[in-house]
């Protein structure tokens, strides 16, 4: 869907949108609340933890599992596919991903689709199978592509949106105090996290169909153009004091989820997961702090992403 222009894009988006109804999201909200408390209950017994492994990562992985409707016994196969898509598009691992991991994941997803056809369940994959727009349904190849999109867009981005949000608040204690004193600011805080330190810093390349002059610069026909969302979100012509992290910032017309017809379809779900995850983490851990110096944190070397290898914290 993200590689299609109109009218193919609109057809696919309309079909997928039917599975992301308010009713579906409302049911997930209650379930995510319970999941975060369950994860925190286990993590708090350890005291010092890597927040990525014990909290930020399990939330979207489990949410995607529920959305796609993967049985517990099939979760190891599914998770291996998720991890391959997340880790495997760089270096020598690219070959393993393309010629081993992705074919195995595709086989698993096709098996799952066939099961849902004969035994529909109350999950989003079943909704995608049953969705219809002007007599048209998603083909099996399109369904497989949609599951891949759910994994890549719904897993990676949410893990690091939660992590980046927690880290940014810990590094701006006055804003953390403000959020603790006014919990209703969580919606605005998530928007500012998306602007200030969003996990996605740029989008896929586009190619000029003809010579284009933009701000006095000629982009020649055929040239690749990569929109840098991170740069746009720190543009002083748009945002007052763009390098200041301000959870009360308004207006905040950031590009954390893109813009236009390709605005992220899963944005409401990602916002909800992040809001719940940060709220419950802070509520249950009034003395939350980093377990290492900020200078010791390591970024993952991945173009157009802002992702940390780990986030060691002390709970309490």
Coordinates of C-alpha atoms in Angstrom, one line a residue, residues 58-196:
X58 CA 6.6 -7.0 24.3
X59 CA 3.8 -4.5 24.0
X60 CA 3.6 -4.1 20.2
X61 CA 4.7 -7.7 19.6
X62 CA 1.8 -9.0 21.6
X63 CA -0.6 -6.4 20.1
X64 CA 0.4 -7.5 16.5
X65 CA -0.1 -11.2 17.6
X66 CA -3.6 -10.4 18.7
X67 CA -4.4 -8.3 15.7
X68 CA -3.3 -11.0 13.3
X69 CA -4.7 -13.7 15.4
X70 CA -1.7 -15.9 16.0
X71 CA -2.2 -18.9 18.4
X72 CA 0.2 -19.2 21.3
X73 CA 1.8 -22.3 19.9
X74 CA 2.6 -20.6 16.6
X75 CA 4.1 -17.5 18.3
X76 CA 7.7 -18.7 18.1
X77 CA 7.5 -19.0 14.2
X78 CA 5.8 -15.6 14.0
X79 CA 8.2 -13.8 16.3
X80 CA 11.2 -15.2 14.4
X81 CA 9.7 -13.7 11.3
X82 CA 9.1 -10.4 13.0
X83 CA 12.7 -10.3 14.3
X84 CA 14.0 -11.1 10.8
X85 CA 12.1 -8.2 9.3
X86 CA 13.4 -5.9 12.1
X87 CA 17.0 -6.9 12.1
X88 CA 17.8 -8.4 8.7
X89 CA 17.9 -5.6 6.1
X90 CA 21.6 -4.6 6.6
X91 CA 25.0 -6.3 6.0
X92 CA 25.3 -10.0 5.3
X93 CA 22.1 -10.7 7.2
X94 CA 20.2 -9.2 4.2
X95 CA 20.8 -12.4 2.2
X96 CA 19.5 -14.7 5.0
X97 CA 16.4 -12.5 5.4
X98 CA 15.6 -12.4 1.7
X99 CA 16.3 -16.0 0.9
X100 CA 15.4 -17.8 4.1
X101 CA 13.5 -15.8 6.7
X102 CA 11.0 -14.0 4.5
X103 CA 10.0 -17.1 2.5
X104 CA 9.4 -18.9 5.8
X105 CA 7.4 -16.0 7.2
X106 CA 5.4 -15.8 3.9
X107 CA 4.6 -19.5 4.1
X108 CA 3.4 -19.1 7.7
X109 CA 1.2 -16.1 6.9
X110 CA -0.4 -17.9 3.9
X111 CA -1.2 -20.9 6.1
X112 CA -2.7 -18.5 8.7
X113 CA -4.8 -16.8 6.0
X114 CA -6.2 -20.2 4.9
X115 CA -7.1 -21.1 8.5
X116 CA -8.9 -17.7 8.9
X117 CA -10.9 -18.4 5.6
X118 CA -12.2 -21.6 6.9
X119 CA -12.4 -20.6 10.6
X120 CA -13.0 -16.8 10.9
X121 CA -11.9 -15.3 14.3
X122 CA -12.4 -12.0 16.0
X123 CA -9.2 -10.4 14.8
X124 CA -8.0 -7.8 12.3
X125 CA -6.6 -10.4 9.8
X126 CA -10.1 -11.9 9.6
X127 CA -11.5 -8.4 9.1
X128 CA -9.0 -7.8 6.3
X129 CA -10.1 -11.1 4.6
X130 CA -13.7 -10.2 4.9
X131 CA -13.4 -6.5 4.0
X132 CA -15.0 -5.5 0.7
X133 CA -15.0 -2.3 -1.3
X134 CA -17.3 -2.0 -4.3
X135 CA -17.3 -5.8 -4.7
X136 CA -13.5 -6.1 -4.5
X137 CA -11.6 -7.9 -1.8
X138 CA -7.9 -8.1 -1.0
X139 CA -6.1 -10.9 -2.9
X140 CA -3.9 -13.4 -1.0
X141 CA -0.8 -11.6 -2.0
X142 CA -2.2 -8.3 -0.8
X143 CA -3.2 -9.9 2.5
X144 CA 0.4 -11.2 2.9
X145 CA 1.7 -7.7 2.1
X146 CA -0.6 -6.1 4.7
X147 CA 0.6 -8.5 7.4
X148 CA 4.2 -7.5 6.5
X149 CA 3.2 -3.8 6.7
X150 CA 1.5 -4.4 10.1
X151 CA 4.8 -6.0 11.4
X152 CA 7.2 -3.4 10.0
X153 CA 5.1 -0.3 10.7
X154 CA 3.3 -1.4 13.9
X155 CA 6.3 -3.1 15.6
X156 CA 9.4 -1.1 15.0
X157 CA 7.9 2.4 15.3
X158 CA 6.0 1.7 18.5
X159 CA 8.9 0.0 20.4
X160 CA 11.1 3.0 19.8
X161 CA 8.4 5.6 20.2
X162 CA 7.9 4.3 23.8
X163 CA 11.6 4.1 24.5
X164 CA 12.4 7.5 23.0
X165 CA 9.5 9.0 25.0
X166 CA 10.7 7.6 28.3
X167 CA 14.3 8.6 27.7
X168 CA 13.3 12.1 26.6
X169 CA 11.2 12.7 29.7
X170 CA 14.0 11.4 32.0
X171 CA 16.4 13.8 30.3
X172 CA 14.0 16.7 30.8
X173 CA 13.1 16.4 34.5
X174 CA 11.1 19.6 34.6
X175 CA 8.8 18.3 31.9
X176 CA 8.6 15.0 33.7
X177 CA 7.5 16.8 36.9
X178 CA 5.0 18.7 34.8
X179 CA 3.5 15.5 33.3
X180 CA 3.3 13.8 36.7
X181 CA 1.5 16.8 38.1
X182 CA -0.9 17.1 35.1
X183 CA -1.4 13.5 33.7
X184 CA -3.9 14.9 31.2
X185 CA -0.9 16.3 29.3
X186 CA 0.0 12.8 28.1
X187 CA -1.7 13.3 24.7
X188 CA 0.3 16.5 24.1
X189 CA 3.5 14.9 25.5
X190 CA 3.2 12.0 23.0
X191 CA 2.9 14.5 20.1
X192 CA 5.9 16.4 21.3
X193 CA 7.9 13.2 21.6
X194 CA 7.0 12.4 18.0
X195 CA 8.2 15.9 17.0
X196 CA 11.3 16.1 19.1

